[in-house]
CSV table of C-alpha atoms in Angstrom, one decimal:
chain,number,residue,atom,x,y,z
A,16,MET,CA,107.5,85.7,95.8
A,17,LEU,CA,105.4,88.6,96.9
A,18,SER,CA,106.1,92.3,95.9
A,19,ILE,CA,104.1,94.9,97.9
A,20,LYS,CA,104.3,98.5,96.8
A,21,ASN,CA,102.6,101.5,98.4
A,22,LEU,CA,99.9,99.4,100.1
A,23,ASN,CA,97.2,101.4,101.9
A,24,SER,CA,94.2,99.8,103.6
A,25,TYR,CA,91.0,101.2,105.2
A,26,TYR,CA,88.2,100.2,107.5
A,27,GLY,CA,85.5,102.6,106.6
A,28,ARG,CA,87.0,106.1,106.8
A,29,SER,CA,89.9,104.9,109.0
A,30,HIS,CA,93.2,104.8,107.1
A,31,VAL,CA,95.0,101.9,108.9
A,32,LEU,CA,97.9,100.9,106.6
A,33,GLN,CA,99.9,103.8,105.1
A,34,GLY,CA,102.2,103.3,102.2
A,35,ILE,CA,103.7,99.9,103.0
A,36,SER,CA,106.3,98.6,100.6
A,37,LEU,CA,107.9,95.2,101.2
A,38,GLU,CA,109.6,92.4,99.2
A,39,VAL,CA,108.9,89.0,100.5
A,40,PRO,CA,111.5,86.5,99.1
A,41,ALA,CA,110.5,83.0,98.1
A,42,GLY,CA,111.4,80.2,100.4
A,43,ARG,CA,112.0,82.4,103.4
A,44,ILE,CA,110.3,83.4,106.6
A,45,THR,CA,109.6,87.2,107.0
A,46,SER,CA,108.5,88.2,110.5
A,47,VAL,CA,106.2,91.3,110.9
A,48,LEU,CA,106.8,92.8,114.4
A,49,GLY,CA,105.5,95.7,116.4
A,50,ARG,CA,103.4,96.6,119.4
A,51,ASN,CA,99.7,95.7,119.6
A,52,GLY,CA,97.5,98.0,117.5
A,53,THR,CA,100.2,98.9,114.9
A,54,GLY,CA,98.4,97.3,112.0
A,55,LYS,CA,100.1,93.9,111.8
A,56,THR,CA,96.8,91.9,111.7
A,57,THR,CA,95.3,94.4,109.2
A,58,PHE,CA,98.4,93.9,107.0
A,59,LEU,CA,97.7,90.2,106.8
A,60,LYS,CA,94.0,90.8,106.2
A,61,THR,CA,94.8,93.2,103.5
A,62,LEU,CA,96.9,90.6,101.7
A,63,MET,CA,93.8,88.4,101.8
A,64,ALA,CA,91.5,91.2,100.6
A,65,LEU,CA,89.6,91.2,103.9
A,66,THR,CA,89.5,94.9,104.7
A,67,ASP,CA,86.9,97.4,103.4
A,68,ARG,CA,89.2,98.9,100.8
A,69,SER,CA,92.9,98.9,99.8
A,70,THR,CA,95.1,100.5,97.2
A,71,GLY,CA,98.6,99.8,96.0
A,72,ALA,CA,100.3,97.0,94.1
A,73,LEU,CA,100.5,93.3,95.0
A,74,VAL,CA,102.4,90.9,92.7
A,75,LEU,CA,102.6,87.2,93.6
A,76,ASP,CA,105.0,85.1,91.5
A,77,GLY,CA,104.7,87.6,88.7
A,78,GLN,CA,100.9,87.7,88.8
A,79,ASP,CA,99.2,91.0,89.7
A,80,ILE,CA,96.7,90.2,92.4
A,81,SER,CA,96.0,93.8,93.4
A,82,SER,CA,92.3,93.7,92.4
A,83,ALA,CA,91.7,90.0,93.1
A,84,GLN,CA,89.1,89.0,95.6
A,85,THR,CA,89.7,86.8,98.6
A,86,HIS,CA,88.9,83.5,97.0
A,87,GLN,CA,91.0,84.4,94.0
A,88,ARG,CA,94.0,85.1,96.2
A,89,ALA,CA,93.5,81.8,98.0
A,90,ARG,CA,93.4,80.0,94.7
A,91,ALA,CA,96.5,81.9,93.6
A,92,GLY,CA,98.4,80.3,96.5
A,93,ILE,CA,98.0,82.4,99.6
A,94,ALA,CA,96.7,80.7,102.8
A,95,TYR,CA,95.8,82.6,106.0
A,96,VAL,CA,95.8,81.4,109.6
A,97,PRO,CA,94.0,84.1,111.5
A,98,GLN,CA,94.7,85.2,115.1
A,99,GLY,CA,91.4,83.8,116.4
A,100,ARG,CA,91.9,80.5,114.5
A,101,GLU,CA,88.2,80.6,113.3
A,102,ILE,CA,87.7,76.9,113.1
A,103,ILE,CA,84.1,75.6,112.8
A,104,PRO,CA,83.3,74.1,116.2
A,105,ASP,CA,80.6,71.7,115.1
A,106,PHE,CA,82.6,70.3,112.2
A,107,THR,CA,84.9,67.4,112.8
A,108,VAL,CA,88.7,67.7,112.6
A,109,ARG,CA,88.6,66.1,109.1
A,110,GLU,CA,85.8,68.4,107.9
A,111,ASN,CA,87.6,71.5,109.2
A,112,ILE,CA,90.8,70.5,107.3
A,113,LEU,CA,88.9,69.7,104.1
A,114,MET,CA,87.3,73.2,104.2
A,115,GLY,CA,90.7,74.5,103.1
A,116,SER,CA,90.9,72.1,100.1
A,117,PHE,CA,88.1,74.1,98.4
A,118,ALA,CA,90.7,76.7,97.6
A,119,ARG,CA,93.1,74.3,95.9
A,120,ALA,CA,93.9,75.1,92.3
A,121,ASP,CA,93.6,71.4,91.3
A,122,ARG,CA,90.2,71.1,93.2
A,123,LYS,CA,91.3,67.9,95.0
A,124,HIS,CA,89.5,67.5,98.4
A,125,VAL,CA,92.2,65.7,100.4
A,126,VAL,CA,93.9,65.9,103.8
A,127,PRO,CA,97.6,66.4,103.0
A,128,GLU,CA,99.8,63.6,104.3
A,129,LEU,CA,102.0,66.3,105.7
A,130,VAL,CA,99.3,67.0,108.4
A,131,GLY,CA,99.8,63.6,109.9
A,132,GLU,CA,103.6,64.2,110.0
A,133,LEU,CA,103.3,67.6,111.6
A,134,PHE,CA,100.3,67.1,113.9
A,135,PRO,CA,99.7,63.4,114.6
A,136,TYR,CA,97.0,64.2,117.2
A,137,LEU,CA,94.8,65.6,114.5
A,138,VAL,CA,94.9,62.4,112.4
A,139,GLU,CA,94.3,60.3,115.5
A,140,ASN,CA,91.1,62.4,116.2
A,141,PHE,CA,89.7,63.0,112.7
A,142,ASP,CA,86.1,62.4,113.9
A,143,ARG,CA,86.3,64.6,117.0
A,144,GLN,CA,84.4,67.9,116.8
A,145,GLY,CA,86.8,70.9,116.4
A,146,GLY,CA,85.1,72.8,119.3
A,147,LEU,CA,86.2,70.0,121.7
A,148,LEU,CA,89.9,70.6,121.1
A,149,SER,CA,92.2,72.7,123.3
A,150,GLY,CA,93.3,76.1,122.1
A,151,GLY,CA,96.7,74.7,121.0
A,152,GLN,CA,95.1,71.8,119.1
A,153,GLN,CA,92.7,74.2,117.4
A,154,GLN,CA,95.7,76.2,116.3
A,155,GLN,CA,97.2,73.1,114.8
A,156,LEU,CA,93.9,72.5,113.1
A,157,ALA,CA,93.9,76.0,111.7
A,158,ILE,CA,97.4,75.5,110.2
A,159,ALA,CA,96.3,72.1,108.8
A,160,ARG,CA,93.3,73.7,107.1
A,161,ALA,CA,95.6,76.2,105.6
A,162,LEU,CA,98.0,73.5,104.3
A,163,ALA,CA,95.0,71.8,102.7
A,164,THR,CA,94.8,74.7,100.3
A,165,GLY,CA,98.2,73.7,98.8
A,166,PRO,CA,99.7,77.2,99.4
A,167,LYS,CA,102.8,78.9,98.1
A,168,LEU,CA,102.6,81.6,100.8
A,169,LEU,CA,101.5,81.0,104.3
A,170,LEU,CA,100.3,83.9,106.5
A,171,LEU,CA,100.4,83.3,110.2
A,172,ASP,CA,99.0,85.7,112.8
A,173,GLU,CA,100.6,85.2,116.2
A,174,PRO,CA,100.2,81.4,116.0
A,175,ASN,CA,101.5,80.8,119.5
A,176,GLU,CA,99.4,83.4,121.4
A,177,GLY,CA,97.7,82.0,124.4
A,178,ILE,CA,98.7,78.4,123.8
A,179,GLN,CA,100.1,75.9,126.3
A,180,PRO,CA,104.0,75.6,126.1
A,181,SER,CA,104.1,72.0,125.0
A,182,ILE,CA,102.1,72.7,121.9
A,183,VAL,CA,103.9,76.0,121.3
A,184,GLU,CA,107.1,74.0,120.7
A,185,GLU,CA,105.3,71.7,118.3
A,186,ILE,CA,103.9,74.6,116.3
A,187,GLU,CA,107.3,76.4,116.2
A,188,ARG,CA,108.9,73.2,115.0
A,189,ALA,CA,106.2,72.8,112.3
A,190,ILE,CA,106.7,76.3,111.0
A,191,VAL,CA,110.5,75.9,110.8
A,192,ARG,CA,110.1,72.6,109.1
A,193,LEU,CA,107.6,73.9,106.5
A,194,ASN,CA,110.1,76.5,105.6
A,195,ARG,CA,113.5,74.8,105.8
A,196,GLU,CA,112.6,71.3,104.6
A,197,LEU,CA,109.7,72.1,102.2
A,198,GLY,CA,110.7,75.6,101.1
A,199,MET,CA,107.3,77.2,102.0
A,200,THR,CA,107.3,81.0,102.1
A,201,VAL,CA,105.9,82.4,105.3
A,202,ILE,CA,104.9,85.8,106.6
A,203,LEU,CA,104.8,85.5,110.4
A,204,VAL,CA,103.2,88.1,112.7
A,205,GLU,CA,104.9,87.4,116.0
A,206,GLN,CA,105.5,89.0,119.4
A,207,ASN,CA,108.1,86.5,120.6
A,208,ILE,CA,111.4,88.1,119.5
A,209,ALA,CA,113.5,85.0,120.4
A,210,PHE,CA,111.4,82.8,118.0
A,211,ALA,CA,111.4,85.5,115.3
A,212,ARG,CA,115.2,85.7,115.4
A,213,GLU,CA,115.5,82.0,115.4
A,214,ALA,CA,113.1,81.2,112.6
A,215,SER,CA,113.1,84.3,110.3
A,216,ASP,CA,115.4,85.4,107.5
A,217,HIS,CA,113.9,88.9,107.2
A,218,PHE,CA,111.8,91.2,109.4
A,219,ALA,CA,109.6,94.2,109.1
A,220,MET,CA,108.9,96.5,112.1
A,221,MET,CA,105.6,98.3,112.1
A,222,GLU,CA,104.5,101.5,113.9
A,223,LYS,CA,101.3,103.3,113.4
A,224,GLY,CA,100.3,101.5,110.2
A,225,SER,CA,103.7,102.0,108.5
A,226,ILE,CA,107.0,100.0,108.2
A,227,VAL,CA,109.6,101.8,110.2
A,228,ALA,CA,112.5,99.3,109.8
A,229,GLN,CA,113.1,96.2,107.7
A,230,GLY,CA,116.0,94.0,106.5
A,231,PRO,CA,117.7,90.8,107.3
A,232,VAL,CA,117.0,89.4,110.7
A,233,SER,CA,120.6,90.0,111.7
A,234,ALA,CA,119.7,93.7,111.7
A,235,LEU,CA,116.9,93.2,114.3
A,236,THR,CA,118.8,94.8,117.1
A,237,ASP,CA,117.9,95.1,120.7
A,238,ASP,CA,117.7,98.9,120.2
A,239,LEU,CA,115.0,98.4,117.5
A,240,VAL,CA,113.1,96.1,119.7
A,241,HIS,CA,113.3,98.5,122.6
A,242,ARG,CA,112.2,101.5,120.6
A,243,HIS,CA,109.3,99.8,118.8
A,244,MET,CA,108.1,97.0,120.9
A,245,THR,CA,108.5,97.8,124.6
A,246,VAL,CA,105.5,99.3,126.3
């Protein structure tokens, strides 16, 4: 699905990502793990061309997207749910979701039926302003907006951070369903090791802007977690 080779990324003169190489298999969930400040969010932003500068090779489904701009990568099939959700508070739920549809390759401006199946609350509150939703509901909205792009690859940056437990369970179920029932490829930045082990097929552990371990999730040992994630 996505081949990443010798990826470097910069904010101004700061060299944040350093020589990352990773193969993201189609139809699988790959979790990106590590302490805060190790470059996980920058990694996702780099995949969306949202840093100042990057070098290296990115190949998505055989298409070289290394020099593609953000909107071109979105149209190629990459959708991004950022850590801060970044919904538009004055837009309605429907309008926020439809914002994602502008990245669709077929140019159809529709709310996917899947949104109602995964997050019925959103469909029941189409005309409510996004800014009036709870944090967990806004996270559901951000995922729904990403699904409106019709993605091949979904990038999720700590989707359960700071969210009430009842909605965390809904979001976790939705992520697993998107992958296991619909075959969507997912890169998941996650701090919850239990969920990463349950949902993921593969993992990559980051430290100081580099990948220090990767492989099948069965190789995500307690020792690795202790060495690279405990404070």
